[in-house]
């Protein structure tokens, strides 16, 4: 198989995930896009592991071992990320990341009003 | 890569033609198109639950790609962990944050076009670099599969034991962290809603109701 096929597919999936991370507003959709980017990296790792296993006689199988580690770390990441999103949703009543700008500069004036509005709502 | 390996690469690439796709390549291309299309729908659909369900198609398509690359164990791990648990977790998250079931008009941010520009620029640059770098490189898929459970397990427990054990510690830390994050928020919310000194009996009653 041509190595370009899995490499280009991984690039396209990574760019799709990049668009999702930048364009989505719901925090859980952003987490889904992060999963897409991680999967693109996994596809690259597997493809290059199979390639190097045959051509360079690489018997360490580093690509597949690292893919398994990435999958496990992604599972941990999604668990912690969802716990954080649920905590934010419980405290603020929203999971819209465009409205979570308490630490942004230039928004000191409207931050307390927004919190008051959310508290009364 | 050593020069001998580079020579072996060019020697292996010699009998291949540029426009002679094999059956595996055609299957990879078709499944890849489905995967990429499902990924596009995942990041563009306005129905949040549908995004999670299209993510299932994307991750399943990637599992098929792993199978075509003879990485069986990774493929089944992908099905078990991603399709089996991560998507279920995401759906639980969507339900618990009271995501709207129908079309939500504000699913996309206002800087959608800037994000589209960044993504298209990144895709163009990376595709150009990757195609230019690996134009004459072929994967030899014949022979014994290089990713069977036996091979992967032997390599994992001979060469990667220490990272594997460190990973178990990381999973334990993630588990404890998730529990701490949800417990603390719940205690704060209970104290805020009652507004009175919490009696243990009434608090457990409230939690039972919740």
CSV table of N, CA, C and O in Angstrom, one decimal, chain A residues 1-119:
chain,number,residue,atom,x,y,z
A,1,UNK,N,0.8,-1.2,0.0
A,1,UNK,CA,0.0,0.0,0.0
A,1,UNK,C,0.9,1.2,0.0
A,1,UNK,O,1.9,1.3,0.6
A,2,UNK,N,0.4,2.2,-0.7
A,2,UNK,CA,1.2,3.5,-0.8
A,2,UNK,C,1.1,4.1,0.6
A,2,UNK,O,0.0,4.2,1.2
A,3,UNK,N,2.2,4.6,1.1
A,3,UNK,CA,2.2,5.2,2.5
A,3,UNK,C,1.4,6.5,2.5
A,3,UNK,O,1.0,7.0,3.5
A,4,UNK,N,1.2,7.1,1.3
A,4,UNK,CA,0.6,8.4,1.3
A,4,UNK,C,-0.9,8.4,1.7
A,4,UNK,O,-1.4,9.3,2.3
A,5,UNK,N,-1.5,7.2,1.4
A,5,UNK,CA,-3.0,7.1,1.7
A,5,UNK,C,-3.2,7.3,3.2
A,5,UNK,O,-4.0,8.2,3.6
A,6,UNK,N,-2.7,6.5,4.1
A,6,UNK,CA,-2.9,6.7,5.5
A,6,UNK,C,-2.4,8.1,6.0
A,6,UNK,O,-3.1,8.7,6.8
A,7,UNK,N,-1.3,8.5,5.5
A,7,UNK,CA,-0.8,9.8,5.9
A,7,UNK,C,-1.7,11.0,5.6
A,7,UNK,O,-2.0,11.8,6.4
A,8,UNK,N,-2.2,10.9,4.3
A,8,UNK,CA,-3.1,12.0,3.9
A,8,UNK,C,-4.5,11.9,4.7
A,8,UNK,O,-5.0,12.9,5.1
A,9,UNK,N,-4.9,10.7,4.9
A,9,UNK,CA,-6.2,10.6,5.7
A,9,UNK,C,-6.0,11.1,7.1
A,9,UNK,O,-6.9,11.8,7.6
A,10,UNK,N,-4.8,10.8,7.7
A,10,UNK,CA,-4.6,11.3,9.0
A,10,UNK,C,-4.5,12.9,9.0
A,10,UNK,O,-5.0,13.5,9.9
A,11,UNK,N,-3.9,13.4,8.0
A,11,UNK,CA,-3.8,14.9,7.9
A,11,UNK,C,-5.2,15.5,7.8
A,11,UNK,O,-5.6,16.5,8.5
A,12,UNK,N,-6.1,14.9,6.9
A,12,UNK,CA,-7.4,15.4,6.8
A,12,UNK,C,-8.2,15.3,8.1
A,12,UNK,O,-9.0,16.2,8.4
A,13,UNK,N,-8.1,14.2,8.8
A,13,UNK,CA,-8.8,14.0,10.0
A,13,UNK,C,-8.3,15.0,11.0
A,13,UNK,O,-9.1,15.6,11.8
A,14,UNK,N,-7.0,15.2,11.1
A,14,UNK,CA,-6.5,16.2,12.0
A,14,UNK,C,-7.0,17.6,11.7
A,14,UNK,O,-7.4,18.4,12.7
A,15,UNK,N,-7.1,18.0,10.5
A,15,UNK,CA,-7.6,19.3,10.1
A,15,UNK,C,-9.0,19.5,10.5
A,15,UNK,O,-9.5,20.5,10.9
A,16,UNK,N,-9.8,18.4,10.3
A,16,UNK,CA,-11.2,18.4,10.6
A,16,UNK,C,-11.4,18.6,12.1
A,16,UNK,O,-12.2,19.4,12.6
A,17,UNK,N,-10.5,17.9,12.9
A,17,UNK,CA,-10.6,18.1,14.3
A,17,UNK,C,-10.2,19.5,14.8
A,17,UNK,O,-10.7,20.1,15.7
A,18,UNK,N,-9.2,20.1,14.0
A,18,UNK,CA,-8.7,21.4,14.3
A,18,UNK,C,-9.9,22.4,14.1
A,18,UNK,O,-10.1,23.3,14.9
A,19,UNK,N,-10.6,22.2,12.9
A,19,UNK,CA,-11.7,23.1,12.7
A,19,UNK,C,-12.8,23.0,13.8
A,19,UNK,O,-13.3,24.0,14.3
A,20,UNK,N,-13.0,21.7,14.2
A,20,UNK,CA,-14.0,21.5,15.2
A,20,UNK,C,-13.6,22.2,16.6
A,20,UNK,O,-14.5,22.8,17.2
A,21,UNK,N,-12.4,22.1,16.9
A,21,UNK,CA,-11.9,22.7,18.2
A,21,UNK,C,-12.1,24.2,18.1
A,21,UNK,O,-12.5,24.8,19.1
A,22,UNK,N,-11.8,24.8,17.0
A,22,UNK,CA,-11.8,26.3,16.9
A,22,UNK,C,-13.2,26.8,16.7
A,22,UNK,O,-13.5,27.9,17.1
A,23,UNK,N,-14.1,26.0,16.0
A,23,UNK,CA,-15.4,26.6,15.6
A,23,UNK,C,-16.6,26.2,16.5
A,23,UNK,O,-17.6,26.9,16.5
A,24,UNK,N,-16.4,25.2,17.3
A,24,UNK,CA,-17.6,24.7,18.1
A,24,UNK,C,-17.7,25.5,19.4
A,24,UNK,O,-16.7,26.1,19.9
A,25,UNK,N,-18.9,25.6,19.9
A,25,UNK,CA,-19.1,26.4,21.1
A,25,UNK,C,-19.4,25.5,22.3
A,25,UNK,O,-19.0,25.8,23.4
A,26,UNK,N,-20.1,24.4,22.1
A,26,UNK,CA,-20.4,23.5,23.2
A,26,UNK,C,-19.1,22.7,23.6
A,26,UNK,O,-18.3,22.2,22.7
A,27,UNK,N,-18.8,22.6,24.9
A,27,UNK,CA,-17.5,22.1,25.3
A,27,UNK,C,-17.4,20.6,25.0
A,27,UNK,O,-16.4,20.1,24.7
A,28,UNK,N,-18.6,19.9,25.0
A,28,UNK,CA,-18.5,18.5,24.7
A,28,UNK,C,-18.2,18.2,23.2
A,28,UNK,O,-17.5,17.3,22.8
A,29,UNK,N,-18.7,19.1,22.3
A,29,UNK,CA,-18.3,19.0,20.9
A,29,UNK,C,-16.8,19.3,20.7
A,29,UNK,O,-16.2,18.7,19.9
A,30,UNK,N,-16.3,20.2,21.5
A,30,UNK,CA,-14.9,20.5,21.4
A,30,UNK,C,-14.1,19.2,21.9
A,30,UNK,O,-13.1,18.8,21.2
A,31,UNK,N,-14.6,18.5,22.9
A,31,UNK,CA,-13.9,17.3,23.3
A,31,UNK,C,-14.0,16.2,22.2
A,31,UNK,O,-13.0,15.5,22.0
A,32,UNK,N,-15.1,16.2,21.5
A,32,UNK,CA,-15.2,15.2,20.3
A,32,UNK,C,-14.2,15.6,19.3
A,32,UNK,O,-13.5,14.7,18.7
A,33,UNK,N,-14.0,16.8,19.0
A,33,UNK,CA,-13.0,17.2,18.0
A,33,UNK,C,-11.6,16.9,18.5
A,33,UNK,O,-10.7,16.5,17.6
A,34,UNK,N,-11.3,17.0,19.7
A,34,UNK,CA,-10.0,16.6,20.3
A,34,UNK,C,-9.8,15.1,20.0
A,34,UNK,O,-8.7,14.7,19.7
A,35,UNK,N,-10.9,14.3,20.2
A,35,UNK,CA,-10.8,12.9,20.0
A,35,UNK,C,-10.4,12.6,18.5
A,35,UNK,O,-9.7,11.7,18.2
A,36,UNK,N,-11.0,13.4,17.6
A,36,UNK,CA,-10.7,13.3,16.2
A,36,UNK,C,-9.2,13.5,15.9
A,36,UNK,O,-8.5,12.7,15.2
A,37,UNK,N,-8.6,14.5,16.6
A,37,UNK,CA,-7.2,14.8,16.3
A,37,UNK,C,-6.4,13.7,16.9
A,37,UNK,O,-5.4,13.3,16.3
A,38,UNK,N,-6.7,13.2,18.1
A,38,UNK,CA,-5.9,12.1,18.6
A,38,UNK,C,-6.0,10.8,17.8
A,38,UNK,O,-5.0,10.1,17.6
A,39,UNK,N,-7.2,10.6,17.2
A,39,UNK,CA,-7.3,9.4,16.3
A,39,UNK,C,-6.5,9.6,15.0
A,39,UNK,O,-5.9,8.6,14.5
A,40,UNK,N,-6.4,10.8,14.5
A,40,UNK,CA,-5.5,11.1,13.4
A,40,UNK,C,-4.0,10.7,13.7
A,40,UNK,O,-3.4,10.0,12.9
A,41,UNK,N,-3.6,11.1,14.9
A,41,UNK,CA,-2.2,10.8,15.3
A,41,UNK,C,-2.1,9.3,15.4
A,41,UNK,O,-1.0,8.7,15.1
A,42,UNK,N,-3.1,8.6,16.0
A,42,UNK,CA,-3.0,7.1,16.1
A,42,UNK,C,-2.9,6.5,14.7
A,42,UNK,O,-2.1,5.5,14.6
A,43,UNK,N,-3.6,6.9,13.7
A,43,UNK,CA,-3.5,6.3,12.4
A,43,UNK,C,-2.1,6.5,11.8
A,43,UNK,O,-1.6,5.6,11.3
A,44,UNK,N,-1.5,7.7,12.1
A,44,UNK,CA,-0.2,7.9,11.6
A,44,UNK,C,0.8,6.9,12.3
A,44,UNK,O,1.6,6.3,11.7
A,45,UNK,N,0.6,6.8,13.6
A,45,UNK,CA,1.5,5.9,14.4
A,45,UNK,C,1.4,4.5,13.8
A,45,UNK,O,2.5,3.8,13.6
A,46,UNK,N,0.2,4.0,13.6
A,46,UNK,CA,0.1,2.6,13.2
A,46,UNK,C,0.7,2.4,11.8
A,46,UNK,O,1.4,1.5,11.5
A,47,UNK,N,0.4,3.4,10.9
A,47,UNK,CA,0.9,3.2,9.5
A,47,UNK,C,2.4,3.2,9.5
A,47,UNK,O,3.0,2.4,8.8
A,48,UNK,N,3.0,4.2,10.2
A,48,UNK,CA,4.5,4.2,10.2
A,48,UNK,C,5.1,3.0,10.9
A,48,UNK,O,6.2,2.6,10.6
A,49,UNK,N,4.4,2.5,11.9
A,49,UNK,CA,4.9,1.3,12.5
A,49,UNK,C,4.9,0.1,11.6
A,49,UNK,O,5.9,-0.6,11.5
A,50,UNK,N,3.8,-0.1,10.8
A,50,UNK,CA,3.8,-1.2,9.9
A,50,UNK,C,4.8,-1.0,8.8
A,50,UNK,O,5.5,-1.9,8.4
A,51,UNK,N,5.0,0.3,8.4
A,51,UNK,CA,6.0,0.5,7.3
A,51,UNK,C,7.4,0.2,7.8
A,51,UNK,O,8.2,-0.5,7.2
A,52,UNK,N,7.8,0.7,9.0
A,52,UNK,CA,9.1,0.6,9.5
A,52,UNK,C,9.4,-0.9,10.0
A,52,UNK,O,10.5,-1.3,9.9
A,53,UNK,N,8.3,-1.6,10.3
A,53,UNK,CA,8.5,-3.0,10.7
A,53,UNK,C,9.0,-3.8,9.6
A,53,UNK,O,9.8,-4.7,9.7
A,54,UNK,N,8.6,-3.4,8.3
A,54,UNK,CA,9.0,-4.2,7.2
A,54,UNK,C,10.3,-3.7,6.6
A,54,UNK,O,11.2,-4.5,6.2
A,55,UNK,N,10.4,-2.4,6.4
A,55,UNK,CA,11.6,-1.9,5.7
A,55,UNK,C,12.8,-1.7,6.6
A,55,UNK,O,13.9,-2.1,6.1
A,56,UNK,N,12.7,-1.3,7.8
A,56,UNK,CA,13.8,-1.0,8.6
A,56,UNK,C,14.0,-2.1,9.6
A,56,UNK,O,14.9,-2.0,10.5
A,57,UNK,N,13.2,-3.2,9.6
A,57,UNK,CA,13.3,-4.3,10.5
A,57,UNK,C,13.3,-3.8,12.0
A,57,UNK,O,14.0,-4.2,12.8
A,58,UNK,N,12.3,-2.9,12.2
A,58,UNK,CA,12.1,-2.3,13.5
A,58,UNK,C,11.2,-3.3,14.3
A,58,UNK,O,10.1,-3.4,14.0
A,59,UNK,N,11.8,-4.0,15.3
A,59,UNK,CA,11.0,-5.0,16.0
A,59,UNK,C,10.5,-4.5,17.3
A,59,UNK,O,10.0,-5.3,18.1
A,60,UNK,N,10.7,-3.3,17.7
A,60,UNK,CA,10.3,-2.8,19.0
A,60,UNK,C,8.8,-2.5,19.0
A,60,UNK,O,8.2,-2.5,20.1
A,61,UNK,N,8.2,-2.4,17.8
A,61,UNK,CA,6.8,-2.0,17.7
A,61,UNK,C,6.4,-0.8,18.5
A,61,UNK,O,5.4,-0.8,19.2
A,62,UNK,N,7.3,0.2,18.4
A,62,UNK,CA,7.0,1.4,19.2
A,62,UNK,C,5.7,2.1,18.7
A,62,UNK,O,5.0,2.7,19.6
A,63,UNK,N,5.4,2.1,17.4
A,63,UNK,CA,4.2,2.8,17.0
A,63,UNK,C,2.9,2.2,17.6
A,63,UNK,O,2.1,2.9,18.1
A,64,UNK,N,2.9,0.9,17.6
A,64,UNK,CA,1.6,0.3,18.1
A,64,UNK,C,1.6,0.4,19.6
A,64,UNK,O,0.5,0.6,20.2
A,65,UNK,N,2.7,0.3,20.3
A,65,UNK,CA,2.7,0.5,21.8
A,65,UNK,C,2.3,1.9,22.1
A,65,UNK,O,1.4,2.1,23.0
A,66,UNK,N,2.8,2.9,21.3
A,66,UNK,CA,2.5,4.3,21.6
A,66,UNK,C,1.0,4.5,21.3
A,66,UNK,O,0.3,5.3,21.9
A,67,UNK,N,0.5,3.8,20.3
A,67,UNK,CA,-1.0,3.9,20.0
A,67,UNK,C,-1.8,3.5,21.1
A,67,UNK,O,-2.8,4.1,21.5
A,68,UNK,N,-1.4,2.3,21.7
A,68,UNK,CA,-2.2,1.9,22.9
A,68,UNK,C,-2.1,2.9,24.0
A,68,UNK,O,-3.1,3.1,24.7
A,69,UNK,N,-0.9,3.4,24.2
A,69,UNK,CA,-0.8,4.4,25.3
A,69,UNK,C,-1.7,5.7,25.0
A,69,UNK,O,-2.3,6.2,25.9
A,70,UNK,N,-1.7,6.1,23.7
A,70,UNK,CA,-2.5,7.2,23.4
A,70,UNK,C,-4.0,7.0,23.6
A,70,UNK,O,-4.7,7.8,24.1
A,71,UNK,N,-4.4,5.7,23.3
A,71,UNK,CA,-5.8,5.4,23.5
A,71,UNK,C,-6.2,5.5,25.0
A,71,UNK,O,-7.2,6.0,25.4
A,72,UNK,N,-5.3,4.9,25.8
A,72,UNK,CA,-5.5,4.9,27.2
A,72,UNK,C,-5.5,6.3,27.8
A,72,UNK,O,-6.4,6.7,28.6
A,73,UNK,N,-4.6,7.2,27.3
A,73,UNK,CA,-4.5,8.5,27.8
A,73,UNK,C,-5.7,9.3,27.3
A,73,UNK,O,-6.3,10.2,28.1
A,74,UNK,N,-6.2,9.0,26.1
A,74,UNK,CA,-7.4,9.7,25.6
A,74,UNK,C,-8.6,9.3,26.4
A,74,UNK,O,-9.5,10.2,26.7
A,75,UNK,N,-8.7,8.1,26.8
A,75,UNK,CA,-9.8,7.7,27.7
A,75,UNK,C,-9.8,8.4,29.0
A,75,UNK,O,-10.8,8.9,29.5
A,76,UNK,N,-8.6,8.5,29.6
A,76,UNK,CA,-8.4,9.3,30.9
A,76,UNK,C,-8.8,10.8,30.6
A,76,UNK,O,-9.5,11.4,31.5
A,77,UNK,N,-8.3,11.3,29.5
A,77,UNK,CA,-8.6,12.7,29.2
A,77,UNK,C,-10.1,13.0,29.0
A,77,UNK,O,-10.6,14.0,29.5
A,78,UNK,N,-10.8,12.1,28.4
A,78,UNK,CA,-12.2,12.3,28.2
A,78,UNK,C,-13.0,12.2,29.5
A,78,UNK,O,-13.9,12.9,29.8
A,79,UNK,N,-12.5,11.3,30.4
A,79,UNK,CA,-13.1,11.2,31.7
A,79,UNK,C,-13.0,12.5,32.5
A,79,UNK,O,-13.9,13.1,33.0
A,80,UNK,N,-11.7,13.0,32.6
A,80,UNK,CA,-11.5,14.2,33.4
A,80,UNK,C,-12.2,15.4,32.7
A,80,UNK,O,-12.7,16.2,33.4
A,81,UNK,N,-12.1,15.4,31.4
A,81,UNK,CA,-12.7,16.6,30.7
A,81,UNK,C,-14.2,16.6,30.9
A,81,UNK,O,-14.8,17.7,31.2
A,82,UNK,N,-14.9,15.5,30.9
A,82,UNK,CA,-16.3,15.5,31.1
A,82,UNK,C,-16.6,15.8,32.5
A,82,UNK,O,-17.6,16.5,32.8
A,83,UNK,N,-15.8,15.4,33.5
A,83,UNK,CA,-16.0,15.8,34.9
A,83,UNK,C,-15.9,17.3,35.0
A,83,UNK,O,-16.7,17.9,35.7
A,84,UNK,N,-14.9,17.9,34.4
A,84,UNK,CA,-14.8,19.4,34.4
A,84,UNK,C,-16.0,20.0,33.8
A,84,UNK,O,-16.5,21.0,34.3
A,85,UNK,N,-16.4,19.6,32.6
A,85,UNK,CA,-17.5,20.2,32.0
A,85,UNK,C,-18.8,20.1,32.8
A,85,UNK,O,-19.6,21.0,32.9
A,86,UNK,N,-19.0,18.9,33.4
A,86,UNK,CA,-20.2,18.8,34.3
A,86,UNK,C,-20.1,19.7,35.5
A,86,UNK,O,-21.1,20.2,35.9
A,87,UNK,N,-18.9,19.8,36.1
A,87,UNK,CA,-18.8,20.7,37.2
A,87,UNK,C,-19.1,22.2,36.8
A,87,UNK,O,-19.8,22.9,37.5
A,88,UNK,N,-18.6,22.6,35.6
A,88,UNK,CA,-18.8,23.9,35.1
A,88,UNK,C,-20.3,24.1,34.9
A,88,UNK,O,-20.9,25.1,35.2
A,89,UNK,N,-20.9,23.1,34.3
A,89,UNK,CA,-22.4,23.2,34.0
A,89,UNK,C,-23.2,23.3,35.2
A,89,UNK,O,-24.2,24.0,35.3
A,90,UNK,N,-22.7,22.5,36.3
A,90,UNK,CA,-23.5,22.6,37.5
A,90,UNK,C,-23.4,23.9,38.2
A,90,UNK,O,-24.3,24.4,38.8
A,91,UNK,N,-22.2,24.6,38.1
A,91,UNK,CA,-22.0,25.8,38.8
A,91,UNK,C,-22.5,27.0,38.0
A,91,UNK,O,-23.0,28.0,38.6
A,92,UNK,N,-22.4,27.0,36.7
A,92,UNK,CA,-22.8,28.1,35.8
A,92,UNK,C,-24.1,27.9,35.1
A,92,UNK,O,-24.6,28.9,34.5
A,93,UNK,N,-24.5,26.7,34.9
A,93,UNK,CA,-25.7,26.5,34.1
A,93,UNK,C,-25.5,26.5,32.7
A,93,UNK,O,-26.4,26.6,31.9
A,94,UNK,N,-24.2,26.5,32.2
A,94,UNK,CA,-24.0,26.4,30.8
A,94,UNK,C,-22.7,25.7,30.5
A,94,UNK,O,-21.8,25.5,31.4
A,95,UNK,N,-22.6,25.1,29.3
A,95,UNK,CA,-21.4,24.4,28.9
A,95,UNK,C,-20.9,25.1,27.6
A,95,UNK,O,-20.3,24.5,26.8
A,96,UNK,N,-21.3,26.4,27.4
A,96,UNK,CA,-20.9,27.1,26.2
A,96,UNK,C,-19.6,27.8,26.5
A,96,UNK,O,-19.5,28.7,27.4
A,97,UNK,N,-18.5,27.4,25.8
A,97,UNK,CA,-17.2,27.9,26.2
A,97,UNK,C,-17.0,29.4,25.8
A,97,UNK,O,-16.1,30.0,26.3
A,98,UNK,N,-17.9,29.9,24.9
A,98,UNK,CA,-17.7,31.3,24.6
A,98,UNK,C,-18.2,32.2,25.8
A,98,UNK,O,-17.9,33.4,25.8
A,99,UNK,N,-18.9,31.7,26.7
A,99,UNK,CA,-19.4,32.5,27.8
A,99,UNK,C,-18.6,32.3,29.1
A,99,UNK,O,-18.9,32.9,30.1
A,100,UNK,N,-17.6,31.5,29.0
A,100,UNK,CA,-16.7,31.3,30.2
A,100,UNK,C,-15.5,32.1,30.0
A,100,UNK,O,-14.4,31.6,29.7
A,101,UNK,N,-15.6,33.4,30.2
A,101,UNK,CA,-14.5,34.3,30.0
A,101,UNK,C,-14.3,35.2,31.2
A,101,UNK,O,-14.1,36.4,31.1
A,102,UNK,N,-14.2,34.5,32.4
A,102,UNK,CA,-14.0,35.3,33.6
A,102,UNK,C,-12.5,35.7,33.7
A,102,UNK,O,-12.2,36.8,34.3
A,103,UNK,N,-11.6,35.0,33.1
A,103,UNK,CA,-10.2,35.3,33.2
A,103,UNK,C,-9.8,36.2,32.0
A,103,UNK,O,-8.6,36.5,31.9
A,104,UNK,N,-10.7,36.5,31.1
A,104,UNK,CA,-10.3,37.3,30.0
A,104,UNK,C,-10.1,38.8,30.4
A,104,UNK,O,-10.7,39.3,31.3
A,105,UNK,N,-9.2,39.5,29.7
A,105,UNK,CA,-9.0,40.9,30.0
A,105,UNK,C,-10.0,41.7,29.3
A,105,UNK,O,-10.5,41.4,28.2
A,106,UNK,N,-10.4,42.8,30.0
A,106,UNK,CA,-11.4,43.7,29.4
A,106,UNK,C,-12.8,43.3,29.7
A,106,UNK,O,-13.7,43.9,29.1
A,107,UNK,N,-13.0,42.3,30.4
A,107,UNK,CA,-14.4,41.9,30.7
A,107,UNK,C,-14.7,42.0,32.2
A,107,UNK,O,-15.6,41.3,32.7
A,108,UNK,N,-14.0,42.8,33.0
A,108,UNK,CA,-14.2,42.8,34.4
A,108,UNK,C,-15.5,43.4,34.7
A,108,UNK,O,-16.1,43.1,35.8
A,109,UNK,N,-16.0,44.3,33.8
A,109,UNK,CA,-17.2,45.1,34.2
A,109,UNK,C,-18.5,44.2,34.1
A,109,UNK,O,-19.3,44.2,34.9
A,110,UNK,N,-18.5,43.3,33.0
A,110,UNK,CA,-19.7,42.6,32.8
A,110,UNK,C,-19.7,41.2,33.4
A,110,UNK,O,-20.7,40.5,33.4
A,111,UNK,N,-18.6,40.8,33.9
A,111,UNK,CA,-18.6,39.5,34.5
A,111,UNK,C,-19.5,39.3,35.7
A,111,UNK,O,-20.2,38.3,35.8
A,112,UNK,N,-19.5,40.2,36.7
A,112,UNK,CA,-20.4,40.0,37.8
A,112,UNK,C,-21.9,40.1,37.4
A,112,UNK,O,-22.7,39.3,37.9
A,113,UNK,N,-22.2,40.9,36.4
A,113,UNK,CA,-23.6,41.0,36.0
A,113,UNK,C,-24.0,39.6,35.3
A,113,UNK,O,-25.1,39.1,35.6
A,114,UNK,N,-23.1,39.1,34.5
A,114,UNK,CA,-23.5,37.8,33.9
A,114,UNK,C,-23.7,36.8,34.9
A,114,UNK,O,-24.6,35.9,34.9
A,115,UNK,N,-22.8,36.8,36.0
A,115,UNK,CA,-22.9,35.7,37.0
A,115,UNK,C,-24.3,35.9,37.7
A,115,UNK,O,-24.9,35.0,38.1
A,116,UNK,N,-24.6,37.2,38.0
A,116,UNK,CA,-25.9,37.5,38.7
A,116,UNK,C,-27.1,37.0,37.8
A,116,UNK,O,-28.0,36.3,38.3
A,117,UNK,N,-27.0,37.3,36.5
A,117,UNK,CA,-28.1,36.8,35.6
A,117,UNK,C,-28.2,35.3,35.6
A,117,UNK,O,-29.3,34.7,35.7
A,118,UNK,N,-27.0,34.6,35.6
A,118,UNK,CA,-27.1,33.2,35.6
A,118,UNK,C,-27.6,32.6,37.0
A,118,UNK,O,-28.3,31.6,37.0
A,119,UNK,N,-27.2,33.4,38.0
A,119,UNK,CA,-27.7,32.9,39.4
A,119,UNK,C,-29.2,33.0,39.5
A,119,UNK,O,-29.8,32.2,40.1
